[in-house]
Short mmCIF file of C-alpha atoms in Angstrom, two decimals:
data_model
loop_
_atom_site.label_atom_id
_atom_site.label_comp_id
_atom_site.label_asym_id
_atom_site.label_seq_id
_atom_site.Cartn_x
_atom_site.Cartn_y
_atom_site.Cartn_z
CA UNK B 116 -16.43 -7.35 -23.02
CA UNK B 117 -14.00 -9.57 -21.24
CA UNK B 118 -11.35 -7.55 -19.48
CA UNK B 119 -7.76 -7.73 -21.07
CA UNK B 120 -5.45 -9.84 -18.67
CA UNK B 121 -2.50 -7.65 -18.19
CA UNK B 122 -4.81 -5.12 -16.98
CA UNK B 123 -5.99 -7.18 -14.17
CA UNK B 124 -4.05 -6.59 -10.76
CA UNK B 125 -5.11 -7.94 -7.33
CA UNK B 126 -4.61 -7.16 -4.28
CA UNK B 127 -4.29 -7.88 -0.50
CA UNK B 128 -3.77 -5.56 1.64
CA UNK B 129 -3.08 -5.93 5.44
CA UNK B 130 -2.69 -3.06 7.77
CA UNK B 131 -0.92 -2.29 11.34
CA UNK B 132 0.32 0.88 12.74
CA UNK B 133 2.03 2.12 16.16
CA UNK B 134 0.38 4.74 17.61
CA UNK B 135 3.57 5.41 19.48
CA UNK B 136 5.68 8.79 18.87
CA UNK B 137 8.92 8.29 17.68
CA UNK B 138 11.40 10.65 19.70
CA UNK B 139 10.62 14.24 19.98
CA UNK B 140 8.51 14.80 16.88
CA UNK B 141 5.03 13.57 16.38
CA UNK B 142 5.64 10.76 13.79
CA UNK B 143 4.43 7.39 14.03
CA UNK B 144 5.95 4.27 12.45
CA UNK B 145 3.29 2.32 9.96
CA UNK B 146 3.77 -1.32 8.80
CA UNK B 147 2.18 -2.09 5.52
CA UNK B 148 2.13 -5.63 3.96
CA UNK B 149 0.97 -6.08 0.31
CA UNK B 150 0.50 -9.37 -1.19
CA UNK B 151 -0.36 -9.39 -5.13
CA UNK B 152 -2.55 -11.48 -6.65
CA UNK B 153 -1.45 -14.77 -8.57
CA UNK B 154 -3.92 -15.18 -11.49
CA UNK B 155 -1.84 -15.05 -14.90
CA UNK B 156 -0.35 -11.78 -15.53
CA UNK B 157 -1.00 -10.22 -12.09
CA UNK B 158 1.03 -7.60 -10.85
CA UNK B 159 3.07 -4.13 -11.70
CA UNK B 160 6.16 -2.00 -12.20
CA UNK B 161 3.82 1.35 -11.51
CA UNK B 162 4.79 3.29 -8.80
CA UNK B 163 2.28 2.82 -5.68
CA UNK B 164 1.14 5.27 -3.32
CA UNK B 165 -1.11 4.72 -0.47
CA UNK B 166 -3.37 7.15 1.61
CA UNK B 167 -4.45 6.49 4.90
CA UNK B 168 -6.88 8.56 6.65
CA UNK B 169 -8.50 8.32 10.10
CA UNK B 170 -12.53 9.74 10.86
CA UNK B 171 -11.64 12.62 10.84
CA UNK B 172 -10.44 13.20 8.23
CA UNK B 173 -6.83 13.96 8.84
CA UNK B 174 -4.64 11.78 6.14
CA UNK B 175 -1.34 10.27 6.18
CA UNK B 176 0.35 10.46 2.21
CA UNK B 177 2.58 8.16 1.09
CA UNK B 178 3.63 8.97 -2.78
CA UNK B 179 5.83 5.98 -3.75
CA UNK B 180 5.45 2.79 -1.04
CA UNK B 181 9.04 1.67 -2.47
CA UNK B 182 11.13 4.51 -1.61
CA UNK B 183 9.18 5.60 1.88
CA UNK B 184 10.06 1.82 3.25
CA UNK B 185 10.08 -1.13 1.20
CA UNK B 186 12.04 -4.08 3.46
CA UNK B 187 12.56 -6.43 0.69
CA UNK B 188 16.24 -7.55 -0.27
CA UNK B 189 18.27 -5.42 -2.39
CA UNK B 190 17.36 -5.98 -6.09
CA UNK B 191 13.75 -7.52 -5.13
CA UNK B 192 11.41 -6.75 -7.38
CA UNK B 193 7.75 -5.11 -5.69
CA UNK B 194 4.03 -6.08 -7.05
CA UNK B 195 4.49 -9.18 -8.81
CA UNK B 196 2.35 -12.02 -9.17
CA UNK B 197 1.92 -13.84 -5.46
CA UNK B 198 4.29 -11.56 -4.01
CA UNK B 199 4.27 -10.35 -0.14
CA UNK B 200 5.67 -7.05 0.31
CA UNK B 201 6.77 -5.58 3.35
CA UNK B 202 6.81 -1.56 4.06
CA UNK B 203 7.40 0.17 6.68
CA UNK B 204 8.49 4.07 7.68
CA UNK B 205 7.31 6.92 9.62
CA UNK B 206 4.17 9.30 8.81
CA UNK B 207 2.58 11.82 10.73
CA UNK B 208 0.20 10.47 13.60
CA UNK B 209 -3.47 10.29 12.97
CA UNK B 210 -5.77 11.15 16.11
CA UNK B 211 -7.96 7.85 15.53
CA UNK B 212 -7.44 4.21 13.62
CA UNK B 213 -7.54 4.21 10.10
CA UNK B 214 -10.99 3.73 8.82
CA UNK B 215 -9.99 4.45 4.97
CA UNK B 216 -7.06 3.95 2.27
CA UNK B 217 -6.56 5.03 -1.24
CA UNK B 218 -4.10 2.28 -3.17
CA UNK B 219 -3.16 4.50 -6.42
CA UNK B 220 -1.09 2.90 -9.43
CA UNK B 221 1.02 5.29 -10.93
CA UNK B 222 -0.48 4.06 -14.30
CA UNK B 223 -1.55 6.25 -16.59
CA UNK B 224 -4.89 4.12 -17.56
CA UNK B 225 -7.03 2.58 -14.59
CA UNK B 226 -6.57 -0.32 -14.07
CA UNK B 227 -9.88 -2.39 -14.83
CA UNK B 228 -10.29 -5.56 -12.99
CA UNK B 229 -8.10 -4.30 -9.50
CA UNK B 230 -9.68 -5.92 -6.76
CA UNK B 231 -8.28 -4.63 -3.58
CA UNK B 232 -9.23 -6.05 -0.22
CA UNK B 233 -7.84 -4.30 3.76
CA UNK B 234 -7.83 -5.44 7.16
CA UNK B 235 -6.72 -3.42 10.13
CA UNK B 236 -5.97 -5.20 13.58
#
């Protein structure tokens, strides 16, 4: 059964963080850059959240990447098609790298076809 195009939604995914605390609390600034796919159709108006957590196990939540820290112009419009997206705001400091994320659409169906790929320097 050949998967219906709108539904398709990829993604690249590259990942840097500071490790740094930002003034007296323990918060760390993270940089997230999202590029989206550019086959026909790709990309979203969903809300996207992103989890981040290090080995063990402690997590950093982000519920909507837009709001937390998107960088884009005013009026720029996130997740579509060949986009590169640029976040970046403070989260509570993990105690190791990142060695796992969790990219959720806010869509209520899943979204067959996502392909998402991460690096972290």
């Amino acid at each position: 059964m050949a998967i219906p195009a709108q539904l398709i939604l990829s993604f690249f995914l590259l990942f840097s963080f500071s490790t740094t605390a930002v003034a007296d609390d323990e918060d760390c600034v993270y940089s997230v850059y999202i590029r989206t796919g550019s086959i026909i159709k790709g990309g979203t108006d969903s809300i996207i959240s992103l989890k981040l957590e290090d080995a063990y196990g402690e997590s950093v939540e982000i519920s909507n990447l837009e709001t937390w820290g998107g960088l884009m112009e005013p009026g720029h419009d996130y997740f579509e098609r060949g986009n590169l997206d640029i976040f970046s705001g403070r989260g509570r400091c993990l105690g190791a790298p990142v060695c796992s994320m969790n990219l959720t659409s806010g869509r209520v169906r899943a979204m067959d076809g996502t392909v998402t790929t991460w690096r972290s320097p």
